[in-house]
Amino acid sequence: MELGKSEIATLSRFFRDENKLLLASKGKLRQWLEQHFDLYHNGKHFVFDPVSKETLRREIERSYPRLNLLAGLASGQDRVAIIAQSNNDKLADSKPNDKYVLAKCLAKFELDGQRLMLPLGTSVRLLVERIDLSQFSSIVVVENLDVFDKWHLVTLQDNNHSLVVYRGHDQATAKGLKYLLSQLPLDIEVIMFPDLDPKGLEISFTTPRINRVLAPKISDIHNVLRPYSQPEVFLQQHSAVAFLSQQHSPRWQELVTIVKTHKLAVMQQVFIALNIPLVCYK
């Protein structure tokens, strides 16, 4: 068992306070200390005198030879930088996906002073700080990865100059998107392209900065797409249905109404397969 960030922070605070001789610890830290050291515990605290406290610090630092417990771990470091202090790269504050997004653009765009044109069907993993956001008028966020990969097959008028970003399939990969959205200038429009189901619309409401939603025209939903709905998927999304019922915003209410009324769950892949044109809902 290794010390984690919170345990190192607790020990660092303890050793920095010269007058503190009682160390309150529980859970992982207590288990680790009892496993590695013969210490006196009075039932609530580990009890030290100045000599035994200093001895413990030196013994811990021998086990973690690059770690200075008086200074603690430096904040804001990534997994490469943290190696200067510990063998455990997982102690880093910055995770691999925190400031990166998977993105593409169908037109030429500038990156580090170079004009790039990506082959169709390809994307690049970009550090958010390296993106010149001023060259884009909008950001399109795509819910599903396979649809993101096939963005060039989506039927959408004038989508060539948008930066298209994959939302992320879990909380970790979505962190980069959230960071990107937090850095956007206010004049850049953010468009969500979700599945046409309760969960997709919930994502559209809860993702920061979303101004519009991409979806088929209402006439196409009624006349073409309803046979492609998956009722079992709709029934599994009862929490998202409840969420939509609590929303009183006028945003994309046409879509909310039709999804709830007809219990729709139509996946994005259908729009591509049927070459259904998409429009923006405000």
mmCIF file of C-alpha atoms in Angstrom:
data_model
loop_
_atom_site.group_PDB
_atom_site.id
_atom_site.type_symbol
_atom_site.label_atom_id
_atom_site.label_comp_id
_atom_site.label_asym_id
_atom_site.label_seq_id
_atom_site.Cartn_x
_atom_site.Cartn_y
_atom_site.Cartn_z
ATOM 1 C CA MET A 1 0.000 0.000 0.000
ATOM 2 C CA GLU A 2 1.306 3.436 -1.001
ATOM 3 C CA LEU A 3 0.678 6.840 0.518
ATOM 4 C CA GLY A 4 -1.840 8.896 -1.434
ATOM 5 C CA LYS A 5 -2.088 12.662 -1.892
ATOM 6 C CA SER A 6 -4.348 13.241 1.106
ATOM 7 C CA GLU A 7 -2.146 11.148 3.402
ATOM 8 C CA ILE A 8 1.001 12.992 2.296
ATOM 9 C CA ALA A 9 -0.785 16.323 2.814
ATOM 10 C CA THR A 10 -1.810 15.285 6.362
ATOM 11 C CA LEU A 11 1.729 14.219 7.236
ATOM 12 C CA SER A 12 3.186 17.370 5.709
ATOM 13 C CA ARG A 13 0.932 19.615 7.825
ATOM 14 C CA PHE A 14 1.850 17.609 10.904
ATOM 15 C CA PHE A 15 5.601 17.833 10.371
ATOM 16 C CA ARG A 16 5.503 21.546 9.510
ATOM 17 C CA ASP A 17 3.898 22.339 12.879
ATOM 18 C CA GLU A 18 6.825 22.046 15.298
ATOM 19 C CA ASN A 19 4.573 22.195 18.353
ATOM 20 C CA LYS A 20 2.178 19.462 17.272
ATOM 21 C CA LEU A 21 2.876 16.093 18.878
ATOM 22 C CA LEU A 22 -0.489 14.359 18.392
ATOM 23 C CA LEU A 23 -1.325 12.987 14.965
ATOM 24 C CA ALA A 24 -4.997 12.223 14.446
ATOM 25 C CA SER A 25 -5.284 9.686 11.651
ATOM 26 C CA LYS A 26 -7.724 7.068 10.492
ATOM 27 C CA GLY A 27 -8.396 4.875 7.527
ATOM 28 C CA LYS A 28 -5.577 4.452 5.041
ATOM 29 C CA LEU A 29 -3.034 6.666 6.845
ATOM 30 C CA ARG A 30 -3.458 4.898 10.183
ATOM 31 C CA GLN A 31 -3.274 1.513 8.469
ATOM 32 C CA TRP A 32 -0.105 2.530 6.611
ATOM 33 C CA LEU A 33 1.619 3.887 9.732
ATOM 34 C CA GLU A 34 0.738 0.814 11.796
ATOM 35 C CA GLN A 35 1.929 -1.452 8.986
ATOM 36 C CA HIS A 36 5.333 0.204 8.624
ATOM 37 C CA PHE A 37 6.201 1.635 12.043
ATOM 38 C CA ASP A 38 5.964 0.682 15.708
ATOM 39 C CA LEU A 39 4.127 3.753 17.047
ATOM 40 C CA TYR A 40 2.144 4.466 20.197
ATOM 41 C CA HIS A 41 -1.555 5.141 19.648
ATOM 42 C CA ASN A 42 -3.765 6.258 22.547
ATOM 43 C CA GLY A 43 -7.009 5.320 20.818
ATOM 44 C CA LYS A 44 -7.475 8.681 19.121
ATOM 45 C CA HIS A 45 -4.009 9.840 18.142
ATOM 46 C CA PHE A 46 -0.490 8.698 17.461
ATOM 47 C CA VAL A 47 1.559 10.240 20.285
ATOM 48 C CA PHE A 48 5.068 11.640 19.739
ATOM 49 C CA ASP A 49 7.774 13.626 21.429
ATOM 50 C CA PRO A 50 10.037 15.903 19.340
ATOM 51 C CA VAL A 51 12.660 13.185 18.872
ATOM 52 C CA SER A 52 10.234 10.425 17.797
ATOM 53 C CA LYS A 53 8.441 12.850 15.497
ATOM 54 C CA GLU A 54 11.660 13.783 13.707
ATOM 55 C CA THR A 55 12.675 10.121 13.560
ATOM 56 C CA LEU A 56 9.389 9.215 11.859
ATOM 57 C CA ARG A 57 9.819 11.976 9.275
ATOM 58 C CA ARG A 58 13.309 10.799 8.368
ATOM 59 C CA GLU A 59 12.203 7.171 8.138
ATOM 60 C CA ILE A 60 9.317 8.061 5.822
ATOM 61 C CA GLU A 61 11.598 10.153 3.629
ATOM 62 C CA ARG A 62 14.007 7.204 3.377
ATOM 63 C CA SER A 63 11.108 5.199 1.940
ATOM 64 C CA TYR A 64 10.288 8.134 -0.396
ATOM 65 C CA PRO A 65 13.792 9.478 -1.072
ATOM 66 C CA ARG A 66 12.746 12.417 -3.286
ATOM 67 C CA LEU A 67 9.843 13.526 -1.118
ATOM 68 C CA ASN A 68 10.337 16.489 1.222
ATOM 69 C CA LEU A 69 7.589 16.087 3.816
ATOM 70 C CA LEU A 70 8.149 19.589 5.191
ATOM 71 C CA ALA A 71 7.392 21.050 1.776
ATOM 72 C CA GLY A 72 4.758 18.514 0.721
ATOM 73 C CA LEU A 73 3.821 17.809 -2.863
ATOM 74 C CA ALA A 74 3.956 20.718 -5.289
ATOM 75 C CA SER A 75 0.535 21.524 -6.715
ATOM 76 C CA GLY A 76 -0.528 21.625 -10.348
ATOM 77 C CA GLN A 77 2.007 19.091 -11.594
ATOM 78 C CA ASP A 78 1.387 16.473 -14.253
ATOM 79 C CA ARG A 79 2.487 12.852 -14.106
ATOM 80 C CA VAL A 80 5.854 13.535 -15.691
ATOM 81 C CA ALA A 81 6.743 16.389 -13.345
ATOM 82 C CA ILE A 82 5.673 14.561 -10.175
ATOM 83 C CA ILE A 83 8.419 11.953 -10.718
ATOM 84 C CA ALA A 84 10.839 14.529 -9.306
ATOM 85 C CA GLN A 85 9.136 14.008 -5.935
ATOM 86 C CA SER A 86 7.761 10.480 -5.970
ATOM 87 C CA ASN A 87 7.851 7.201 -7.867
ATOM 88 C CA ASN A 88 4.050 7.214 -7.872
ATOM 89 C CA ASP A 89 2.982 9.250 -10.923
ATOM 90 C CA LYS A 90 -0.678 8.932 -9.848
ATOM 91 C CA LEU A 91 -0.008 11.549 -7.141
ATOM 92 C CA ALA A 92 -0.055 14.274 -9.807
ATOM 93 C CA ASP A 93 -2.852 16.861 -9.668
ATOM 94 C CA SER A 94 -3.082 17.078 -13.449
ATOM 95 C CA LYS A 95 -4.420 13.957 -15.173
ATOM 96 C CA PRO A 96 -3.782 13.136 -18.866
ATOM 97 C CA ASN A 97 -7.262 14.186 -20.021
ATOM 98 C CA ASP A 98 -7.687 17.310 -17.912
ATOM 99 C CA LYS A 99 -6.608 19.842 -20.542
ATOM 100 C CA TYR A 100 -6.762 17.850 -23.780
ATOM 101 C CA VAL A 101 -9.623 17.390 -26.224
ATOM 102 C CA LEU A 102 -10.153 15.128 -29.215
ATOM 103 C CA ALA A 103 -11.009 17.520 -32.010
ATOM 104 C CA LYS A 104 -11.290 17.960 -35.766
ATOM 105 C CA CYS A 105 -12.196 20.538 -38.388
ATOM 106 C CA LEU A 106 -13.280 19.944 -41.977
ATOM 107 C CA ALA A 107 -11.557 23.116 -43.190
ATOM 108 C CA LYS A 108 -7.989 24.308 -42.778
ATOM 109 C CA PHE A 109 -7.190 25.619 -39.340
ATOM 110 C CA GLU A 110 -4.132 27.091 -37.723
ATOM 111 C CA LEU A 111 -2.108 25.320 -35.050
ATOM 112 C CA ASP A 112 1.166 26.760 -33.758
ATOM 113 C CA GLY A 113 1.414 29.005 -36.795
ATOM 114 C CA GLN A 114 0.856 26.251 -39.339
ATOM 115 C CA ARG A 115 -2.204 25.751 -41.533
ATOM 116 C CA LEU A 116 -3.448 22.177 -41.237
ATOM 117 C CA MET A 117 -5.956 20.168 -43.238
ATOM 118 C CA LEU A 118 -6.900 16.863 -41.633
ATOM 119 C CA PRO A 119 -7.762 13.883 -43.829
ATOM 120 C CA LEU A 120 -11.440 12.947 -43.652
ATOM 121 C CA GLY A 121 -12.251 10.702 -40.732
ATOM 122 C CA THR A 122 -9.216 11.703 -38.688
ATOM 123 C CA SER A 123 -8.927 13.820 -35.565
ATOM 124 C CA VAL A 124 -6.204 15.245 -33.340
ATOM 125 C CA ARG A 125 -5.725 15.268 -29.610
ATOM 126 C CA LEU A 126 -5.064 18.888 -28.722
ATOM 127 C CA LEU A 127 -3.848 20.702 -25.663
ATOM 128 C CA VAL A 128 -6.503 23.384 -25.098
ATOM 129 C CA GLU A 129 -3.897 26.126 -24.595
ATOM 130 C CA ARG A 130 -2.529 25.433 -28.104
ATOM 131 C CA ILE A 131 -5.857 26.075 -29.843
ATOM 132 C CA ASP A 132 -6.339 29.544 -31.320
ATOM 133 C CA LEU A 133 -10.052 29.727 -30.567
ATOM 134 C CA SER A 134 -10.477 33.061 -32.355
ATOM 135 C CA GLN A 135 -10.383 31.288 -35.753
ATOM 136 C CA PHE A 136 -13.646 29.446 -35.026
ATOM 137 C CA SER A 137 -17.123 30.931 -34.856
ATOM 138 C CA SER A 138 -18.583 27.863 -33.156
ATOM 139 C CA ILE A 139 -17.723 24.699 -31.279
ATOM 140 C CA VAL A 140 -19.733 21.543 -32.011
ATOM 141 C CA VAL A 141 -19.782 18.963 -29.211
ATOM 142 C CA VAL A 142 -20.580 15.430 -30.404
ATOM 143 C CA GLU A 143 -21.976 12.895 -27.941
ATOM 144 C CA ASN A 144 -20.866 9.595 -29.512
ATOM 145 C CA LEU A 145 -17.344 8.697 -30.576
ATOM 146 C CA ASP A 146 -18.208 6.776 -33.749
ATOM 147 C CA VAL A 147 -20.385 9.650 -34.954
ATOM 148 C CA PHE A 148 -17.576 12.082 -34.118
ATOM 149 C CA ASP A 149 -15.274 9.947 -36.288
ATOM 150 C CA LYS A 150 -17.800 10.135 -39.168
ATOM 151 C CA TRP A 151 -18.529 13.850 -38.801
ATOM 152 C CA HIS A 152 -17.725 14.387 -42.487
ATOM 153 C CA LEU A 153 -20.828 12.297 -43.302
ATOM 154 C CA VAL A 154 -23.186 14.442 -41.235
ATOM 155 C CA THR A 155 -25.542 16.510 -43.396
ATOM 156 C CA LEU A 156 -25.305 20.022 -42.006
ATOM 157 C CA GLN A 157 -25.208 23.308 -43.856
ATOM 158 C CA ASP A 158 -22.052 25.404 -43.376
ATOM 159 C CA ASN A 159 -20.338 23.237 -40.770
ATOM 160 C CA ASN A 160 -16.853 23.460 -42.270
ATOM 161 C CA HIS A 161 -15.462 26.172 -40.014
ATOM 162 C CA SER A 162 -16.549 24.754 -36.680
ATOM 163 C CA LEU A 163 -14.153 23.077 -34.290
ATOM 164 C CA VAL A 164 -15.750 19.697 -33.646
ATOM 165 C CA VAL A 165 -14.994 18.133 -30.265
ATOM 166 C CA TYR A 166 -15.790 14.715 -28.823
ATOM 167 C CA ARG A 167 -17.699 15.039 -25.561
ATOM 168 C CA GLY A 168 -15.966 12.137 -23.826
ATOM 169 C CA HIS A 169 -17.359 8.778 -22.800
ATOM 170 C CA ASP A 170 -16.794 9.175 -19.063
ATOM 171 C CA GLN A 171 -16.086 11.832 -16.450
ATOM 172 C CA ALA A 172 -12.333 11.634 -16.990
ATOM 173 C CA THR A 173 -12.390 12.228 -20.743
ATOM 174 C CA ALA A 174 -15.076 14.914 -20.411
ATOM 175 C CA LYS A 175 -12.790 17.017 -18.197
ATOM 176 C CA GLY A 176 -10.878 18.326 -21.200
ATOM 177 C CA LEU A 177 -14.117 19.493 -22.813
ATOM 178 C CA LYS A 178 -15.194 21.272 -19.638
ATOM 179 C CA TYR A 179 -11.824 23.000 -19.500
ATOM 180 C CA LEU A 180 -12.135 24.035 -23.160
ATOM 181 C CA LEU A 181 -15.618 25.460 -22.596
ATOM 182 C CA SER A 182 -14.385 27.426 -19.588
ATOM 183 C CA GLN A 183 -11.736 29.095 -21.782
ATOM 184 C CA LEU A 184 -14.012 30.068 -24.681
ATOM 185 C CA PRO A 185 -14.575 33.710 -25.590
ATOM 186 C CA LEU A 186 -18.206 34.695 -25.068
ATOM 187 C CA ASP A 187 -18.809 35.337 -28.770
ATOM 188 C CA ILE A 188 -18.157 31.703 -29.750
ATOM 189 C CA GLU A 189 -21.336 29.676 -30.125
ATOM 190 C CA VAL A 190 -21.410 26.197 -28.577
ATOM 191 C CA ILE A 191 -23.611 23.633 -30.302
ATOM 192 C CA MET A 192 -24.466 20.205 -28.895
ATOM 193 C CA PHE A 193 -25.053 17.235 -31.187
ATOM 194 C CA PRO A 194 -26.665 14.545 -28.986
ATOM 195 C CA ASP A 195 -28.767 11.445 -29.448
ATOM 196 C CA LEU A 196 -32.443 12.290 -29.803
ATOM 197 C CA ASP A 197 -33.420 10.791 -26.472
ATOM 198 C CA PRO A 198 -33.954 12.044 -22.902
ATOM 199 C CA LYS A 199 -30.317 11.519 -21.908
ATOM 200 C CA GLY A 200 -29.023 13.378 -24.945
ATOM 201 C CA LEU A 201 -31.244 16.356 -24.167
ATOM 202 C CA GLU A 202 -30.249 16.242 -20.504
ATOM 203 C CA ILE A 203 -26.604 16.403 -21.586
ATOM 204 C CA SER A 204 -27.474 19.435 -23.713
ATOM 205 C CA PHE A 205 -29.022 21.216 -20.716
ATOM 206 C CA THR A 206 -26.234 20.351 -18.290
ATOM 207 C CA THR A 207 -23.141 20.905 -20.446
ATOM 208 C CA PRO A 208 -21.841 24.462 -19.818
ATOM 209 C CA ARG A 209 -22.117 27.100 -22.538
ATOM 210 C CA ILE A 210 -24.422 25.137 -24.878
ATOM 211 C CA ASN A 211 -26.352 27.659 -27.020
ATOM 212 C CA ARG A 212 -27.981 25.374 -29.549
ATOM 213 C CA VAL A 213 -28.771 21.742 -30.254
ATOM 214 C CA LEU A 214 -28.319 19.940 -33.566
ATOM 215 C CA ALA A 215 -31.169 17.605 -34.489
ATOM 216 C CA PRO A 216 -33.368 16.644 -37.453
ATOM 217 C CA LYS A 217 -36.283 18.825 -38.454
ATOM 218 C CA ILE A 218 -39.518 18.137 -36.616
ATOM 219 C CA SER A 219 -41.133 16.967 -39.863
ATOM 220 C CA ASP A 220 -38.369 14.392 -40.375
ATOM 221 C CA ILE A 221 -38.702 13.197 -36.793
ATOM 222 C CA HIS A 222 -42.424 12.603 -37.315
ATOM 223 C CA ASN A 223 -42.326 11.227 -40.852
ATOM 224 C CA VAL A 224 -39.031 9.339 -41.030
ATOM 225 C CA LEU A 225 -37.379 8.699 -37.677
ATOM 226 C CA ARG A 226 -40.089 7.440 -35.344
ATOM 227 C CA PRO A 227 -39.832 3.825 -36.638
ATOM 228 C CA TYR A 228 -36.117 3.907 -35.701
ATOM 229 C CA SER A 229 -36.786 4.752 -32.062
ATOM 230 C CA GLN A 230 -35.728 2.282 -29.353
ATOM 231 C CA PRO A 231 -38.508 2.240 -26.713
ATOM 232 C CA GLU A 232 -36.475 0.074 -24.337
ATOM 233 C CA VAL A 233 -33.746 2.736 -24.274
ATOM 234 C CA PHE A 234 -36.303 5.451 -23.494
ATOM 235 C CA LEU A 235 -37.673 3.380 -20.601
ATOM 236 C CA GLN A 236 -34.180 2.979 -19.159
ATOM 237 C CA GLN A 237 -33.749 6.757 -19.033
ATOM 238 C CA HIS A 238 -36.437 7.552 -16.469
ATOM 239 C CA SER A 239 -34.125 9.822 -14.468
ATOM 240 C CA ALA A 240 -33.408 11.898 -17.595
ATOM 241 C CA VAL A 241 -37.156 12.062 -18.344
ATOM 242 C CA ALA A 242 -37.728 13.361 -14.810
ATOM 243 C CA PHE A 243 -34.959 15.920 -15.325
ATOM 244 C CA LEU A 244 -36.569 17.168 -18.551
ATOM 245 C CA SER A 245 -39.937 17.474 -16.825
ATOM 246 C CA GLN A 246 -38.378 19.913 -14.368
ATOM 247 C CA GLN A 247 -36.921 22.174 -17.060
ATOM 248 C CA HIS A 248 -38.880 25.340 -17.759
ATOM 249 C CA SER A 249 -36.353 26.967 -20.063
ATOM 250 C CA PRO A 250 -37.637 27.736 -23.586
ATOM 251 C CA ARG A 251 -34.458 26.235 -25.060
ATOM 252 C CA TRP A 252 -35.134 23.537 -27.668
ATOM 253 C CA GLN A 253 -38.560 22.844 -26.152
ATOM 254 C CA GLU A 254 -39.820 21.479 -29.474
ATOM 255 C CA LEU A 255 -37.357 18.630 -29.126
ATOM 256 C CA VAL A 256 -38.131 18.055 -25.451
ATOM 257 C CA THR A 257 -41.858 17.891 -26.173
ATOM 258 C CA ILE A 258 -41.601 15.481 -29.083
ATOM 259 C CA VAL A 259 -39.168 13.165 -27.285
ATOM 260 C CA LYS A 260 -41.327 12.964 -24.176
ATOM 261 C CA THR A 261 -44.669 12.762 -25.999
ATOM 262 C CA HIS A 262 -43.631 9.985 -28.371
ATOM 263 C CA LYS A 263 -41.132 8.324 -26.002
ATOM 264 C CA LEU A 264 -38.330 8.646 -28.519
ATOM 265 C CA ALA A 265 -34.808 7.293 -28.351
ATOM 266 C CA VAL A 266 -33.225 7.704 -31.781
ATOM 267 C CA MET A 267 -29.458 7.390 -31.916
ATOM 268 C CA GLN A 268 -27.159 9.731 -33.834
ATOM 269 C CA GLN A 269 -26.008 6.889 -36.055
ATOM 270 C CA VAL A 270 -29.501 6.799 -37.633
ATOM 271 C CA PHE A 271 -29.161 10.382 -38.838
ATOM 272 C CA ILE A 272 -25.998 9.482 -40.738
ATOM 273 C CA ALA A 273 -27.313 6.175 -42.074
ATOM 274 C CA LEU A 274 -30.432 7.857 -43.492
ATOM 275 C CA ASN A 275 -28.629 11.032 -44.560
ATOM 276 C CA ILE A 276 -31.056 13.129 -42.477
ATOM 277 C CA PRO A 277 -30.228 16.866 -42.589
ATOM 278 C CA LEU A 278 -29.713 18.536 -39.232
ATOM 279 C CA VAL A 279 -30.798 21.997 -38.096
ATOM 280 C CA CYS A 280 -29.923 24.100 -35.085
ATOM 281 C CA TYR A 281 -32.509 24.559 -32.340
ATOM 282 C CA LYS A 282 -32.151 27.614 -30.145
#
